[in-house]
Short mmCIF file of C-alpha atoms and ligand atoms in Angstrom, two decimals:
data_model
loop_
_atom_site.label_atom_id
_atom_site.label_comp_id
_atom_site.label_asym_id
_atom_site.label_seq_id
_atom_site.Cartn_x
_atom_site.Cartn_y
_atom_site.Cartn_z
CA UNK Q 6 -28.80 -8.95 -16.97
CA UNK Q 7 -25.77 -8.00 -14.55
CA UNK Q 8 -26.54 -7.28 -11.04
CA UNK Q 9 -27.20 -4.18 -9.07
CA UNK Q 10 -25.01 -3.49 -6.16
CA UNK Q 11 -28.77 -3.70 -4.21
CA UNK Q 12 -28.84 -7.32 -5.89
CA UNK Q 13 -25.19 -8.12 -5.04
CA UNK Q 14 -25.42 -6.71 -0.73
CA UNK Q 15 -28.22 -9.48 -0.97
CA UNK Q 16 -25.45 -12.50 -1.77
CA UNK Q 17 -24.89 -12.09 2.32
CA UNK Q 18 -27.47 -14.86 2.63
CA UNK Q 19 -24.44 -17.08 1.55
CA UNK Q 20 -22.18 -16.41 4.35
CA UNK Q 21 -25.19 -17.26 6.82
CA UNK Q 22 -23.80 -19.83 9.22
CA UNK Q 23 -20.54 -19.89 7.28
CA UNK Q 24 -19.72 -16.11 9.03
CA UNK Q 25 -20.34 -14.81 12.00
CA UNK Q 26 -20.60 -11.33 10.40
CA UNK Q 27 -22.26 -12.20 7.23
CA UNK Q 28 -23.48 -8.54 6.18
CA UNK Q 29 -20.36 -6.71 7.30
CA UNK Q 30 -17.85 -9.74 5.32
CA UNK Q 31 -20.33 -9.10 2.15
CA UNK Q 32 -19.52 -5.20 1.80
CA UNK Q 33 -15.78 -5.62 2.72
CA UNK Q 34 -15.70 -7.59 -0.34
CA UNK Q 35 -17.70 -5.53 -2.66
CA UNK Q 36 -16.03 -2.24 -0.97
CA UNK Q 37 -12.22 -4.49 -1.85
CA UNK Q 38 -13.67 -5.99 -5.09
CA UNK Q 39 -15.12 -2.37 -6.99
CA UNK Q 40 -12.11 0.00 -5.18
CA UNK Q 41 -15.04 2.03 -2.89
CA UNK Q 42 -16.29 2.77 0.40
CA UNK Q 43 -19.13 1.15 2.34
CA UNK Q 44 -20.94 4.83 2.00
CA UNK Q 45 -20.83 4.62 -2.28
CA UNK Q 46 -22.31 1.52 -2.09
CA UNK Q 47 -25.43 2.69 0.29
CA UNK Q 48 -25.15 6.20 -1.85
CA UNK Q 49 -25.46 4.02 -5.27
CA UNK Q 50 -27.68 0.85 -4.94
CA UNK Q 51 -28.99 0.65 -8.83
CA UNK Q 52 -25.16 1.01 -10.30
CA UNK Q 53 -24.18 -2.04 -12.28
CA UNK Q 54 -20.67 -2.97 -11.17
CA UNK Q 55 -18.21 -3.08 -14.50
CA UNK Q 56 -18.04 -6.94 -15.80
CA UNK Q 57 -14.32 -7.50 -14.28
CA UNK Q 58 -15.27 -5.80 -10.83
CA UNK Q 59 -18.36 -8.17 -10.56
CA UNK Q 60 -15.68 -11.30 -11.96
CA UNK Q 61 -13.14 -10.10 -9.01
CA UNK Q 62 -16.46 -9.69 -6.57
CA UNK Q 63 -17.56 -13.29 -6.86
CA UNK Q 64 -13.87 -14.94 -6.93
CA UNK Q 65 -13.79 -12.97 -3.35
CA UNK Q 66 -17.37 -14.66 -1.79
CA UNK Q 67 -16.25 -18.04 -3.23
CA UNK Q 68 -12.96 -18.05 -1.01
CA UNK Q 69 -14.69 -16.54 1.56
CA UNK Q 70 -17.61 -19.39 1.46
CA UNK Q 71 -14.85 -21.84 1.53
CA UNK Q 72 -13.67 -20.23 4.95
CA UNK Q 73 -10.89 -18.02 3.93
CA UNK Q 74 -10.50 -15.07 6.42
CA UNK Q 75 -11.31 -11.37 5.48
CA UNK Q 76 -8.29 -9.97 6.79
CA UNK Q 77 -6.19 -12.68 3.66
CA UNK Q 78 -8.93 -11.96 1.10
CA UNK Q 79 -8.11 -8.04 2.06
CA UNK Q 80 -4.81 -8.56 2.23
CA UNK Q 81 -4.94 -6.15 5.92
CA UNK Q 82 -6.04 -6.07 9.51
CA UNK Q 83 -6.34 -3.33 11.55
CA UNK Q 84 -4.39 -3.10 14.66
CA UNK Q 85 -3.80 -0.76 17.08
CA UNK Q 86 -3.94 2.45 15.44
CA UNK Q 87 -1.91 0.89 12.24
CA UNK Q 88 -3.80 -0.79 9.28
CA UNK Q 89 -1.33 -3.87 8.74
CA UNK Q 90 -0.62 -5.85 5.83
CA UNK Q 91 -1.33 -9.36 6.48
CA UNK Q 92 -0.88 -12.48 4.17
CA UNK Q 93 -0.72 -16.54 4.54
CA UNK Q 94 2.75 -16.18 5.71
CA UNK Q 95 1.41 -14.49 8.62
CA UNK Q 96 -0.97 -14.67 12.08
CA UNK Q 97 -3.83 -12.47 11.89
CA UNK Q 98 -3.10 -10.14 14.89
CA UNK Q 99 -5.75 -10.70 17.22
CA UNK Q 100 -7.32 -7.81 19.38
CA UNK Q 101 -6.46 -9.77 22.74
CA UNK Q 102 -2.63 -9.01 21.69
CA UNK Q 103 -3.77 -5.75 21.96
CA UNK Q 104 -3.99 -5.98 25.59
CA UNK Q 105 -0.09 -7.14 25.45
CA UNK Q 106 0.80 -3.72 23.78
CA UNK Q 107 -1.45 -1.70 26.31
CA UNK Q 108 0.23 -3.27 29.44
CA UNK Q 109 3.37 -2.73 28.19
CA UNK Q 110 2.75 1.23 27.58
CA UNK Q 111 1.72 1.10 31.53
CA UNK Q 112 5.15 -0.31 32.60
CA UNK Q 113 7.15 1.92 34.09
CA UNK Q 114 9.94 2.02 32.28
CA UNK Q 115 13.07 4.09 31.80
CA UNK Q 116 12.63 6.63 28.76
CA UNK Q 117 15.37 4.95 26.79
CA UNK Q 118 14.35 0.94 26.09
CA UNK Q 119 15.47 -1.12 24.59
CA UNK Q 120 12.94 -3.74 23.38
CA UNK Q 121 12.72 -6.89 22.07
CA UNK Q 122 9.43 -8.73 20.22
CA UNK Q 123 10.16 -12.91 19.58
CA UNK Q 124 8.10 -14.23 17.04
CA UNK Q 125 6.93 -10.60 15.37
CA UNK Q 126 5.07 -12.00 12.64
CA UNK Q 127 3.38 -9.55 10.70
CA UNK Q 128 5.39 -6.82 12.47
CA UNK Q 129 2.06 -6.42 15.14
CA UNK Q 130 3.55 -5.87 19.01
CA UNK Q 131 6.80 -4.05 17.83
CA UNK Q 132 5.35 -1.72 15.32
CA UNK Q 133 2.20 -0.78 17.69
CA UNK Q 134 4.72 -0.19 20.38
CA UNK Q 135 7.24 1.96 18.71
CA UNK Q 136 4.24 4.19 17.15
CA UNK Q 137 3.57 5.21 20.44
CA UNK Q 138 7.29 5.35 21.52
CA UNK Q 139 9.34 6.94 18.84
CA UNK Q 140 12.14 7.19 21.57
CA UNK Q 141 12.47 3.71 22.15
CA UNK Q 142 14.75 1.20 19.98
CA UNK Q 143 13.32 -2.25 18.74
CA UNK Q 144 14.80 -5.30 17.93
CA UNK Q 145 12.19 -7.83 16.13
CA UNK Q 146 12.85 -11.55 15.61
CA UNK Q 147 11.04 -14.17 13.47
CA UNK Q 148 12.03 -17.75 11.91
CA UNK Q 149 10.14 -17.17 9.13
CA UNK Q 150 11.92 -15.13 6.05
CA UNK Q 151 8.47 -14.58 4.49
CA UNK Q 152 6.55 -13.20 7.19
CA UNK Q 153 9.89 -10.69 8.07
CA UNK Q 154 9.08 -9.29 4.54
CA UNK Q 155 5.40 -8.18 5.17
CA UNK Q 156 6.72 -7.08 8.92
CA UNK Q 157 8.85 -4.76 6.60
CA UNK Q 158 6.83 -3.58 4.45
CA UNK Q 159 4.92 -2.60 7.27
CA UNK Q 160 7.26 -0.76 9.05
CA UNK Q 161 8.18 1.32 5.89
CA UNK Q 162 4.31 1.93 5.30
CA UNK Q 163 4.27 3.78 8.78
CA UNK Q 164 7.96 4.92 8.33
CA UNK Q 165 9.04 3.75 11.71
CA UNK Q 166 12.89 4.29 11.76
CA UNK Q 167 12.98 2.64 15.66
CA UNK Q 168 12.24 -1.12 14.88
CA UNK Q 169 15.21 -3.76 13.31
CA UNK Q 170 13.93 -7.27 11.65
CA UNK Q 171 15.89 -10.08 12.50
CA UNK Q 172 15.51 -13.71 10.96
CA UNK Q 173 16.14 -16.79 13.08
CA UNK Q 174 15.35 -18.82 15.84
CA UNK Q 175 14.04 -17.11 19.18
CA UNK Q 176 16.63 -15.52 21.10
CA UNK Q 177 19.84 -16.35 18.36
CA UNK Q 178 19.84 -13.05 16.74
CA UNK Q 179 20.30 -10.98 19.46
CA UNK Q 180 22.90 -13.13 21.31
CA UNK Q 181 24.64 -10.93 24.18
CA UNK Q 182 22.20 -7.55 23.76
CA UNK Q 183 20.40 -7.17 26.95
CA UNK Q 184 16.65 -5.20 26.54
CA UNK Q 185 14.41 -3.30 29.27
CA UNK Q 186 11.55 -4.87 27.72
CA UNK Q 187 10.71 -8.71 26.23
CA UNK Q 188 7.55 -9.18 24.52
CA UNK Q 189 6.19 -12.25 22.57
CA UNK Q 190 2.83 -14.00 21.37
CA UNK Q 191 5.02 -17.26 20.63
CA UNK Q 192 3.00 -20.07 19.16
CA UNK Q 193 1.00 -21.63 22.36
CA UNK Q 194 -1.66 -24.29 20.99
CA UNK Q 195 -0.89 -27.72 21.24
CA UNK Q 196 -0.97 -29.85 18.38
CA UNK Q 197 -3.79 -32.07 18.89
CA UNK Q 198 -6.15 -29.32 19.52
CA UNK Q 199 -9.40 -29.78 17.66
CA UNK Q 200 -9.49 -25.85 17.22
CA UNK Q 201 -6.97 -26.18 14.57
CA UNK Q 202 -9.66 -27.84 12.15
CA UNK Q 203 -11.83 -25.05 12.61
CA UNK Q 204 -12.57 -21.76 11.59
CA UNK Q 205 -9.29 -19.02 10.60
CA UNK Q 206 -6.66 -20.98 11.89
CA UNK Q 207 -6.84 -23.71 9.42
CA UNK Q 208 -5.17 -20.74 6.74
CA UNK Q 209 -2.61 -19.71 9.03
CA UNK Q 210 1.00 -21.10 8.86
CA UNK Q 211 1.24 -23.73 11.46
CA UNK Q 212 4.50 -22.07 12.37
CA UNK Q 213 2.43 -19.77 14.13
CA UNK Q 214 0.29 -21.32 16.01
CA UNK Q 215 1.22 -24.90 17.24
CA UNK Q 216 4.33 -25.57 19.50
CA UNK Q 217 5.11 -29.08 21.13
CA UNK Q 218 4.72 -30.47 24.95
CA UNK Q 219 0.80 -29.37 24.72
CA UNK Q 220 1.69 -25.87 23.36
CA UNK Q 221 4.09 -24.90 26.11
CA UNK Q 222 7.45 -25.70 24.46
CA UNK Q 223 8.01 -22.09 23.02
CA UNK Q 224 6.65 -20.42 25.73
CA UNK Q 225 9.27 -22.59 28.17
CA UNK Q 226 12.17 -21.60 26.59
CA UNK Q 227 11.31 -17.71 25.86
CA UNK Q 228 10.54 -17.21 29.64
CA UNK Q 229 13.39 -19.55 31.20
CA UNK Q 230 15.87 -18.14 28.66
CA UNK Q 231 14.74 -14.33 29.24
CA UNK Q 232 16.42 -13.18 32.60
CA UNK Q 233 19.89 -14.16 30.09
CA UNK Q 234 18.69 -11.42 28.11
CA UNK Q 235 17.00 -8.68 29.95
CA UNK Q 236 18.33 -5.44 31.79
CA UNK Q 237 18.32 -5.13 35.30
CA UNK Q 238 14.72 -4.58 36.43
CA UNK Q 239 13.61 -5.96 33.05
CA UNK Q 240 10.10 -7.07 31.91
CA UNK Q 241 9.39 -9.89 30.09
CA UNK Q 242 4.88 -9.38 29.11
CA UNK Q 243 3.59 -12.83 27.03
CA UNK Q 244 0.56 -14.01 25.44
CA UNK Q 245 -0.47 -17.34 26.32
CA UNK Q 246 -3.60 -20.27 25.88
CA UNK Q 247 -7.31 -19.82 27.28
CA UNK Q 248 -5.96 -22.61 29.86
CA UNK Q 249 -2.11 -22.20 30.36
CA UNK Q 250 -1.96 -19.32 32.78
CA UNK Q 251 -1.38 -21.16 35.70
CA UNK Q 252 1.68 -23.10 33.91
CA UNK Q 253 2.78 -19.85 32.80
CA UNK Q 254 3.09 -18.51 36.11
CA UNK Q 255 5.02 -21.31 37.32
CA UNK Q 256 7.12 -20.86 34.33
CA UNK Q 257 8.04 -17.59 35.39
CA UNK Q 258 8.67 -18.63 38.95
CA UNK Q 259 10.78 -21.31 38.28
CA UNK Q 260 13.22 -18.82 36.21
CA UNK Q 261 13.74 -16.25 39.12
CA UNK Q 262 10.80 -13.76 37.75
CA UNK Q 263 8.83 -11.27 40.53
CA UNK Q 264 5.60 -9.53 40.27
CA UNK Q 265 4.48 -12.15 38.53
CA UNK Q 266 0.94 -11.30 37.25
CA UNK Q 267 -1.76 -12.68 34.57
CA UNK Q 268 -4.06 -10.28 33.08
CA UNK Q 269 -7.38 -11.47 31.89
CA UNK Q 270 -8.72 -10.44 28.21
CA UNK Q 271 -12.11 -8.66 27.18
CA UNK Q 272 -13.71 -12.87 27.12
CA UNK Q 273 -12.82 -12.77 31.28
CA UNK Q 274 -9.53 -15.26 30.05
CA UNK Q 275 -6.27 -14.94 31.70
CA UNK Q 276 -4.38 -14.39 28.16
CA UNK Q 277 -1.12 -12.20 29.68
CA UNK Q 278 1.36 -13.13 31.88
CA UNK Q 279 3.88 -10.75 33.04
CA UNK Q 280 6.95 -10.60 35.43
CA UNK Q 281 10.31 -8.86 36.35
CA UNK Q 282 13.67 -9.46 36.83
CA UNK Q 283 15.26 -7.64 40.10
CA UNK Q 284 18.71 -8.89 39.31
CA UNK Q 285 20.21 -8.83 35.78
CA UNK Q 286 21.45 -12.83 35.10
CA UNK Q 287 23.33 -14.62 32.92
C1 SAM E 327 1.40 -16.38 17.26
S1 SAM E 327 2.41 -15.72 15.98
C2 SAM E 327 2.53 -14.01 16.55
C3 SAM E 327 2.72 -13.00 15.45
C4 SAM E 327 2.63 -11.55 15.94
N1 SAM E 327 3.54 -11.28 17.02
C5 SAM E 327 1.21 -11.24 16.42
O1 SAM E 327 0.99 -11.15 17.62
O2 SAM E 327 0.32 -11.08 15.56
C6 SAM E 327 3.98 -16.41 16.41
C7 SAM E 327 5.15 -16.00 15.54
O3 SAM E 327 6.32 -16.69 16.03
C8 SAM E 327 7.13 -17.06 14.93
N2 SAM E 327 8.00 -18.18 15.35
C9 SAM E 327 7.67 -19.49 15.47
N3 SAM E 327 8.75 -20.20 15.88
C10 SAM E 327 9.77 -19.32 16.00
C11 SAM E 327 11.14 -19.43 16.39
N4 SAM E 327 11.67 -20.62 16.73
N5 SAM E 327 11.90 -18.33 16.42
C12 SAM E 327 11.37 -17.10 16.07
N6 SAM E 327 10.09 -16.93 15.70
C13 SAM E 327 9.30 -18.01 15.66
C14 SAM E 327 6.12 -17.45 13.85
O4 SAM E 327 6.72 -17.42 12.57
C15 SAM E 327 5.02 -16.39 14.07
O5 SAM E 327 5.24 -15.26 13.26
#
């Protein structure tokens, strides 16, 4: 006999220890897996799911059991105010990046910017950003081909005519444009970290998490690189390690930066570090 949807809600008992949102990963699934909302399935307990639906249903808990995130099982993750598509060639924006877009909204800033996002990913920081600020321009940059295709697709999704997609390394693309604005959540964990075993990291690409001399490298050369590249009065906001703050800083001090700040996230963690440029450089 096939199973209720009461019956299948149940097969959250798998996920215990495995999740740490067993119930809510469980009717994701079945909302993903039979093409409904959370309320149908409360409103409709004793339905029998068609045979295919249940087939697609337990393909999704078995990936999931195996540690797969939601948001790559889903194929989105909400952020901001935009529902994002997300795959294996991408991070999984994180709320604390949220913080990165809200700081930046509180600069103050001329009303025409020009901004720049290194490392855009799934399209996250730029396309949050130029949602709220149709009158800005932004220029995106990412090494990786596959992820610029999702950042894209994203764009078109929300129809946001004020972002550009770049492909290549860092600051190449945009090679003598100067910007009001530099944001980036480069890759920041160093390679030995045990983290990277564990948890929703082990799916992501490794090009987007893990960056040499103990995480720092990326973040070194985006911040001592930046005052080439921003406006007079510029402002370069990044995301950083639980534990690199105080590097970060220095980082910025060392490459002529002032108001040099680190903000902490909703965890009490000093996560942003931000800073401006007085004097435009070369
Ligand atoms: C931590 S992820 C951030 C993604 C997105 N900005 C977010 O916050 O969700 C870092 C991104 O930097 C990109 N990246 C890594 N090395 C790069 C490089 N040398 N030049 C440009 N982008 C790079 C990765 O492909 C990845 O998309």
């Amino acid at each position: 006999m096939m199973p209720r949807i009461a019956d299948l809600l149940l097969r959250s008992r798998e996920l215990a220890g495995l999740s740490e949102t067993p119930e809510l990963d469980l009717q994701l699934l079945l909302c993903y897996a039979l093409d409904c909302s959370s309320a149908w399935l409360v409103t409709w307990p004793e339905r029998i799911p068609e045979a295919a639906q249940q087939a697609h249903f337990d393909a999704l808990l078995e990936r999931r059991i195996a540690g797969e995130p939601i948001a790559y099982l889903l194929g989105t993750q909400g952020f901001w105010s935009l529902d994002l598509q997300v795959s294996n060639a991408t991070l999984i924006p994180r709320p604390e990046t949220e913080m990165l877009v809200e700081m930046a909204l509180k600069l103050n800033l001329p009303s025409r910017v020009h901004a720049l996002d290194l490392g855009t990913g799934s399209g996250a920081i730029a396309l949050a950003l130029a949602s709220e600020r149709p009158e800005w321009h932004f220029t995106a940059v990412d090494s990786q081909a596959s992820a610029l295709a999702i950042a894209e697709h994203n764009r078109s999704r929300y129809g946001l005519q004020n972002v550009e997609f770049f492909c290549g390394d860092w600051y190449a693309p945009v090679a003598a444009k100067r910007f009001e604005l530099i944001v980036s959540n480069p890759p920041y964990i160093d390679p030995l970290d045990d983290h990277l075993q564990r948890g929703d990291v082990r799916y992501e690409p490794r090009s987007a998490l893990v960056s040499s001399g103990a995480g720092l490298d990326d973040l070194r050369h985006i911040v001592g690189r930046a005052p080439a590249f921003l406006a007079r009065s510029g402002w370069l906001l990044t995301e950083h390690g639980f534990d690199q703050a105080a590097e970060v800083r220095k980082l910025f001090a060392q490459a002529g930066f002032q108001r040099i700040a680190s903000h902490c996230d909703l965890n009490g963690v000093e996560r942003i570090t931000l800073g401006c440029i007085s004097v435009a450089r070369d």
